[in-house]
mmCIF file of C-alpha atoms in Angstrom:
data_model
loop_
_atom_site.group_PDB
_atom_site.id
_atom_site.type_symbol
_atom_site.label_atom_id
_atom_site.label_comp_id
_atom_site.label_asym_id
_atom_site.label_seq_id
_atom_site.Cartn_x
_atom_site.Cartn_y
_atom_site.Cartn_z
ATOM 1 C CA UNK A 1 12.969 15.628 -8.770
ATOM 2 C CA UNK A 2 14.244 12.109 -8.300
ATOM 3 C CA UNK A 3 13.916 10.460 -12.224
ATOM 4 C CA UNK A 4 14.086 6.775 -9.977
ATOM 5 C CA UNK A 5 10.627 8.304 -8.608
ATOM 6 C CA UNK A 6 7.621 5.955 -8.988
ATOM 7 C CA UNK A 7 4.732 8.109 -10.338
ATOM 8 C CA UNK A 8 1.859 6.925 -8.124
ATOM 9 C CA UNK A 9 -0.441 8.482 -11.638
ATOM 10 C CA UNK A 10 -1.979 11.462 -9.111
ATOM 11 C CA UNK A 11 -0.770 14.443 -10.662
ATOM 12 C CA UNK A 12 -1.493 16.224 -7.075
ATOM 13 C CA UNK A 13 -0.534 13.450 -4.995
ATOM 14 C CA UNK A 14 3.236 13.640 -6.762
ATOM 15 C CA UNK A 15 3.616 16.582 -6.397
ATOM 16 C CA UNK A 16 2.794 16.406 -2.414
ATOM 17 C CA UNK A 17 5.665 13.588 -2.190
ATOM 18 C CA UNK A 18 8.101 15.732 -4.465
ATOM 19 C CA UNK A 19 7.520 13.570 -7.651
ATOM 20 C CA UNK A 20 6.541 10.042 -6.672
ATOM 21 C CA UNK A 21 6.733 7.583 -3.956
ATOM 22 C CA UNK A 22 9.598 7.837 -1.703
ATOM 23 C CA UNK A 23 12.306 5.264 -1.575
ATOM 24 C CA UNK A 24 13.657 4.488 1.970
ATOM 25 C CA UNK A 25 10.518 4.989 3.938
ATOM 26 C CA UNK A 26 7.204 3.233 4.262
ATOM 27 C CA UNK A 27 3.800 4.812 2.982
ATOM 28 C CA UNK A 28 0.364 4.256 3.812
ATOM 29 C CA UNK A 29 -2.612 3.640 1.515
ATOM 30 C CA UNK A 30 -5.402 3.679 3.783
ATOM 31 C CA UNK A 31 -9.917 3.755 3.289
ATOM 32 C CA UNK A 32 -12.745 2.468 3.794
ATOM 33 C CA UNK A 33 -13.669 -0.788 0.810
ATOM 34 C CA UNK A 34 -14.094 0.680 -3.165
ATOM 35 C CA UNK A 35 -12.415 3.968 -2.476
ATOM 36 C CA UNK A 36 -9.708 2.557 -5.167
ATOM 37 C CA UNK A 37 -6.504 1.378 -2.565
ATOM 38 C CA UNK A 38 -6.084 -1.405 -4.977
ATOM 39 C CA UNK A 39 -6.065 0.670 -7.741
ATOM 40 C CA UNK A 40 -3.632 3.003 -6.960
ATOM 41 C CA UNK A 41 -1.058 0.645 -5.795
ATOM 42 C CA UNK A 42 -1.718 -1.595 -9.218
ATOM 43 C CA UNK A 43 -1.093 1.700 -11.181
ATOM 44 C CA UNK A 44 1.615 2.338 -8.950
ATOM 45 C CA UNK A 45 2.912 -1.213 -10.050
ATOM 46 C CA UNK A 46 2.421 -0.355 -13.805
ATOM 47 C CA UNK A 47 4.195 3.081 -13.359
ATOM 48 C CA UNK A 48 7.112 0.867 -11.294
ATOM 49 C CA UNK A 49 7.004 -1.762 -14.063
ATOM 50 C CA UNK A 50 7.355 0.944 -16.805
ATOM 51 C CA UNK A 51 10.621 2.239 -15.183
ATOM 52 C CA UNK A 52 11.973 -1.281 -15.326
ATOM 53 C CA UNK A 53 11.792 -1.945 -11.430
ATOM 54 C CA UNK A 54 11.652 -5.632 -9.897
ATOM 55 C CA UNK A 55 8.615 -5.548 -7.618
ATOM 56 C CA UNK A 56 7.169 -8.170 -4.371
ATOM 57 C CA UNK A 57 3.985 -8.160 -4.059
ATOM 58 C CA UNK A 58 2.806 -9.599 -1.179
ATOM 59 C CA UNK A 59 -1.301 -10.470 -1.154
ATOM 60 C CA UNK A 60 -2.701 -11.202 2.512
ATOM 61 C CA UNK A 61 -6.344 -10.561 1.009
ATOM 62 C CA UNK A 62 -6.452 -12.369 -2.274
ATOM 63 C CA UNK A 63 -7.025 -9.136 -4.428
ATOM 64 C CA UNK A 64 -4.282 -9.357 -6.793
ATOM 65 C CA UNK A 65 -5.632 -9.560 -9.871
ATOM 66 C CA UNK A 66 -2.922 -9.979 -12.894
ATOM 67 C CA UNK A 67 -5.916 -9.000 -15.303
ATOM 68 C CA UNK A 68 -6.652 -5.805 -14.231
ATOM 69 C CA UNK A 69 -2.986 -5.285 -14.164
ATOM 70 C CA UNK A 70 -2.597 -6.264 -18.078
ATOM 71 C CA UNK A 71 -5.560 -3.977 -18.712
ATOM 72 C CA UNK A 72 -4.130 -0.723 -17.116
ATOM 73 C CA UNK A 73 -0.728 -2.100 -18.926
ATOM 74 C CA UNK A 74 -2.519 -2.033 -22.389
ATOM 75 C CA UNK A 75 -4.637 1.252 -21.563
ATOM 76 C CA UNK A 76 -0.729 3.056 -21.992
ATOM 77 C CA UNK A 77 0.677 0.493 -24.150
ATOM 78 C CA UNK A 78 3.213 -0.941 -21.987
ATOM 79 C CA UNK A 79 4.791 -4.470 -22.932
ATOM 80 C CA UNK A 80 3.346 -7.127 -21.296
ATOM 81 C CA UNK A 81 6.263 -9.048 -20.838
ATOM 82 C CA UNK A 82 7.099 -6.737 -17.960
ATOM 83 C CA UNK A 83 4.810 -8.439 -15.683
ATOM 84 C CA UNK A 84 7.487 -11.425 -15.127
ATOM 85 C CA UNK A 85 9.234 -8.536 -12.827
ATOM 86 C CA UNK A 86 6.722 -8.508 -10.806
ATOM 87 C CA UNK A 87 6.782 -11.637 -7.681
ATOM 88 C CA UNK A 88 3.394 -12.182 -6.149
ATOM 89 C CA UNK A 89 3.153 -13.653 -2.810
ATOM 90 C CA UNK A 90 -0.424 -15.045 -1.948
ATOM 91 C CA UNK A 91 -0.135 -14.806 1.964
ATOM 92 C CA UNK A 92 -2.660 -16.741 4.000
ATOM 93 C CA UNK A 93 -1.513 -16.543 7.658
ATOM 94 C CA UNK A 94 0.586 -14.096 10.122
ATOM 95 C CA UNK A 95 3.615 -16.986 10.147
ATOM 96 C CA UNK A 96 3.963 -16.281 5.984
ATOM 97 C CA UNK A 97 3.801 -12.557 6.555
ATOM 98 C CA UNK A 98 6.660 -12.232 9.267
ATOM 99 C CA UNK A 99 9.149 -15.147 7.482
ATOM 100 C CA UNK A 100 8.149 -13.655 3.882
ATOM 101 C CA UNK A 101 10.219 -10.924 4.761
ATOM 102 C CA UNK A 102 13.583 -12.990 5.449
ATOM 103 C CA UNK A 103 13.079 -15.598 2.874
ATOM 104 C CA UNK A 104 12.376 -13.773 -0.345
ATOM 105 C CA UNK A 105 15.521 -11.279 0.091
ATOM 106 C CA UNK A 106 14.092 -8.162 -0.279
ATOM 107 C CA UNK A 107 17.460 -6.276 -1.554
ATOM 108 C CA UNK A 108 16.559 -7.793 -4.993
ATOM 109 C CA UNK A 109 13.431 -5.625 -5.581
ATOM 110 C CA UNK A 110 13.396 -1.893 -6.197
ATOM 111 C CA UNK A 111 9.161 -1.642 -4.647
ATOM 112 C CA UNK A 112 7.691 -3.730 -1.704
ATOM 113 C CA UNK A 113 3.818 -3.797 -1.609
ATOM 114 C CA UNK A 114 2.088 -5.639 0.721
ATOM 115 C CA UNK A 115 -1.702 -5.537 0.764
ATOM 116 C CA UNK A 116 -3.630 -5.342 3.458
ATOM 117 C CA UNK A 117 -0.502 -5.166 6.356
ATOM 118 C CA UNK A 118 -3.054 -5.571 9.167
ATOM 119 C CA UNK A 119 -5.647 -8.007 7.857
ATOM 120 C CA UNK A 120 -3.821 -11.264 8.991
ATOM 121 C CA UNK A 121 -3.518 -10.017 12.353
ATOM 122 C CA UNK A 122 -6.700 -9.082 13.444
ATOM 123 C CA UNK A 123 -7.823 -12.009 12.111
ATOM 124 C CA UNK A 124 -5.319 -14.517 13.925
ATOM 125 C CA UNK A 125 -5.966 -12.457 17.166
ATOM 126 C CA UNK A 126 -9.328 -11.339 17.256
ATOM 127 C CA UNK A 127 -10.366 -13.037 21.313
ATOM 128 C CA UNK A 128 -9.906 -10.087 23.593
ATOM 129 C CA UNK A 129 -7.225 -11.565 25.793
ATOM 130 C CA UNK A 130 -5.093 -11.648 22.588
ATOM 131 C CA UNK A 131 -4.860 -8.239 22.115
ATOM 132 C CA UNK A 132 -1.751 -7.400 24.080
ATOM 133 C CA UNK A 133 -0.141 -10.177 22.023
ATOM 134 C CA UNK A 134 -1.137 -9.182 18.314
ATOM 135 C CA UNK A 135 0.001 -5.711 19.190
ATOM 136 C CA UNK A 136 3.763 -6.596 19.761
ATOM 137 C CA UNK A 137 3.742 -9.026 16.998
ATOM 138 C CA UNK A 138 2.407 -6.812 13.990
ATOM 139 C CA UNK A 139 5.096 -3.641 15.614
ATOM 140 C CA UNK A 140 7.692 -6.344 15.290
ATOM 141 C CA UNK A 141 6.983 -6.708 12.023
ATOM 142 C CA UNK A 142 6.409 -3.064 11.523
ATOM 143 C CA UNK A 143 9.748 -2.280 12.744
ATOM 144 C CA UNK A 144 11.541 -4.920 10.194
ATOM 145 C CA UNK A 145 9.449 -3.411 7.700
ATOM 146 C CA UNK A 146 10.674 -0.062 8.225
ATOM 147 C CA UNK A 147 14.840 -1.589 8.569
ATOM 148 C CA UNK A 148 14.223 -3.462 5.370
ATOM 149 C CA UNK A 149 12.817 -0.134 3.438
ATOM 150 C CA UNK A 150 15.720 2.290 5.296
ATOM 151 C CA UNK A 151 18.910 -0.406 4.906
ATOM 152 C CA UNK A 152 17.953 -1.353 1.640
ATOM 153 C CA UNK A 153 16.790 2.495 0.015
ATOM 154 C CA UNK A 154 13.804 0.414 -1.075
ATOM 155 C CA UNK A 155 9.983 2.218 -1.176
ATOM 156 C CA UNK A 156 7.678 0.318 0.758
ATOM 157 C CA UNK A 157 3.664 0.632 0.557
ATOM 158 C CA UNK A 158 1.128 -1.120 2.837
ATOM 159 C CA UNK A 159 -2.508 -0.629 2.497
ATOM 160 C CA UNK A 160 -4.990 -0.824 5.499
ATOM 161 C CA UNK A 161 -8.530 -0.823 6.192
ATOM 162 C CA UNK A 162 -10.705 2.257 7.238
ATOM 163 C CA UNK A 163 -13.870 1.020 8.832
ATOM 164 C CA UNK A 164 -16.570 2.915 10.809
ATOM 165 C CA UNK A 165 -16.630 2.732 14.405
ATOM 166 C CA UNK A 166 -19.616 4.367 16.381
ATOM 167 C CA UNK A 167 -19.904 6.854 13.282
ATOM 168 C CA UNK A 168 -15.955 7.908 13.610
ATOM 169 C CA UNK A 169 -13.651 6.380 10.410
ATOM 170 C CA UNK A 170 -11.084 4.547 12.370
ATOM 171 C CA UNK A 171 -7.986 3.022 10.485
ATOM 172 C CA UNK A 172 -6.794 -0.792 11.976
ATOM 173 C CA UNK A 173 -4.412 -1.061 14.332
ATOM 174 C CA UNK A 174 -3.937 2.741 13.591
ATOM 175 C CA UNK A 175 -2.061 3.595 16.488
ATOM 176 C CA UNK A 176 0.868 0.823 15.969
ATOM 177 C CA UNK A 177 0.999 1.722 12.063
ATOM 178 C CA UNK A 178 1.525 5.486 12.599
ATOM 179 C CA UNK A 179 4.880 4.878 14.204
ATOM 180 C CA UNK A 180 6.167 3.384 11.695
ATOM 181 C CA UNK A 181 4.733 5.579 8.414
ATOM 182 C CA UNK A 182 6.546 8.622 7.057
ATOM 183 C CA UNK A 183 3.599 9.456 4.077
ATOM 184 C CA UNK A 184 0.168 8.438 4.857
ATOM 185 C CA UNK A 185 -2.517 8.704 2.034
ATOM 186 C CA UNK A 186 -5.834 8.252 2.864
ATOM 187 C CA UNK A 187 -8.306 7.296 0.470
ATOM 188 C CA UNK A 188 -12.311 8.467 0.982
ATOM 189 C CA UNK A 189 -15.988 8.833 -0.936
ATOM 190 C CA UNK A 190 -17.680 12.008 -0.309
ATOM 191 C CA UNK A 191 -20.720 13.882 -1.661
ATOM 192 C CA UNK A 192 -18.325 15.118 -4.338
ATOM 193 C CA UNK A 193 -17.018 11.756 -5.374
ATOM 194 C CA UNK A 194 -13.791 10.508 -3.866
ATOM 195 C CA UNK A 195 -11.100 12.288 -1.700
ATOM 196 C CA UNK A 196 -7.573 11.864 -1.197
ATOM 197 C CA UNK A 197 -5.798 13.273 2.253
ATOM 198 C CA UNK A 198 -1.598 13.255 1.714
ATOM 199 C CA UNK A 199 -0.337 13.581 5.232
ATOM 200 C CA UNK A 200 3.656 13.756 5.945
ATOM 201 C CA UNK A 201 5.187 15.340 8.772
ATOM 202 C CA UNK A 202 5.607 18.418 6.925
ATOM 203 C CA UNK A 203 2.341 18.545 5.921
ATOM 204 C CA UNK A 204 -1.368 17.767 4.826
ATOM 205 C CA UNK A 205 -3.065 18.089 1.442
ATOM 206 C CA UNK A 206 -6.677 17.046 0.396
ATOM 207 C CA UNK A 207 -7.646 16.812 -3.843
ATOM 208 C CA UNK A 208 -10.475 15.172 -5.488
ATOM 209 C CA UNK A 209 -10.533 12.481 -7.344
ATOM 210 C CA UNK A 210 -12.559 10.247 -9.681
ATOM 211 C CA UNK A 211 -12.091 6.026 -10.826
ATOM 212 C CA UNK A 212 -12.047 5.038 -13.967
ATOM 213 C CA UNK A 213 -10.721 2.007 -16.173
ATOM 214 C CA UNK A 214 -7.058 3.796 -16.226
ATOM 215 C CA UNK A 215 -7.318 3.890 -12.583
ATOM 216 C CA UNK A 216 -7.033 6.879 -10.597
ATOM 217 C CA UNK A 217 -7.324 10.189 -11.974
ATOM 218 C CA UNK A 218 -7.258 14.003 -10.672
ATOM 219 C CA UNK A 219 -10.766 15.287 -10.835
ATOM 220 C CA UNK A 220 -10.028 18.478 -13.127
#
């Protein structure tokens, strides 16, 4: 196993990706609102943080929240002053998204998160006749994504919304993402609690799991 790994704090889900997130390649964190996608990539943060990494965080949905961030830090006793290596970027329209990527050199940072990829556009392009449009743009952007995370070695996570369509769970803009994502993980409640599915190419593994104030935990 990698040691450079980030530990995503899933016991199960690490050892699905082989001991942490993978650098190089894009993953998914996908579900439907409070199923915990913004927990797991803040713990994912603190775990990156921890190992010293410089991380970009870009924010298209005005969840960051530094607080819970210094909580989950001081849950496992890690130094505070570690949260200067992390670079927020509040992004408020499709424009910021696609230049983001070319004016904040992303070679510097060792994670790239950006939260919620698709928001943005299917907000900008919600008339019908606009579809066509918002499609090429966001796999543009996709596809200099995915040149940024393979040039550069660097992991890359995006997190999307799972909403439900005529009582089927349908991921946004799922069928331009999924070209571009080597590890999806999809986040969902159930009458057990919460689920996690871990789908690569290889394979496809579904766990339990339950929220708490450290974040996400296996349900033993």
């Amino acid at each position: 196993v990698n040691k450079d790994m980030i530990k995503t704090g899933l016991k199960e889900l690490d050892k699905f990706l082989g001991g942490g997130i993978n650098e190089g390649l894009i993953t998914s964190i996908s579900g439907q609102s409070a199923t915990g996608k913004t927990q797991l990539i803040f713990q994912i943060c603190v775990n990156a943080l921890h190992n010293g990494k410089e991380i970009l965080f870009q924010d298209t949905i005005g969840e960051f929240r530094p607080e819970r961030l210094v909580e989950m830090m001081q849950l496992q006793k890690i130094n505070l002053s570690l949260l200067d290596k992390i670079k927020v970027n509040r992004i408020t329209n499709t424009a910021q998204q696609i230049d983001c990527l070319s004016k904040t050199s992303p070679e510097r940072y060792s994670l790239i998160i950006v939260d919620s990829v698709t928001d943005l556009f299917s907000f900008e392009y919600s008339k019908k006749e606009q579809s066509l449009e918002k499609y090429i743009s966001f796999m543009k952007y996709m596809h200099n994504l995915s040149s940024i995370a393979i040039d550069g070695k660097i992991p890359i996570i995006v997190t999307n919304i799972v909403r439900t369509v005529n009582k089927h769970e349908k991921e946004n803009l799922e069928e331009s993402i999924s070209m571009y994502i080597h590890t999806k993980i999809k986040l969902s409640k159930n009458n057990n609690g919460y689920s996690c599915q871990a789908i690569s190419p290889f394979a496809n593994k579904q766990f339990q799991y339950t929220i708490t104030s450290k974040g996400l935990t296996d349900q033993s």
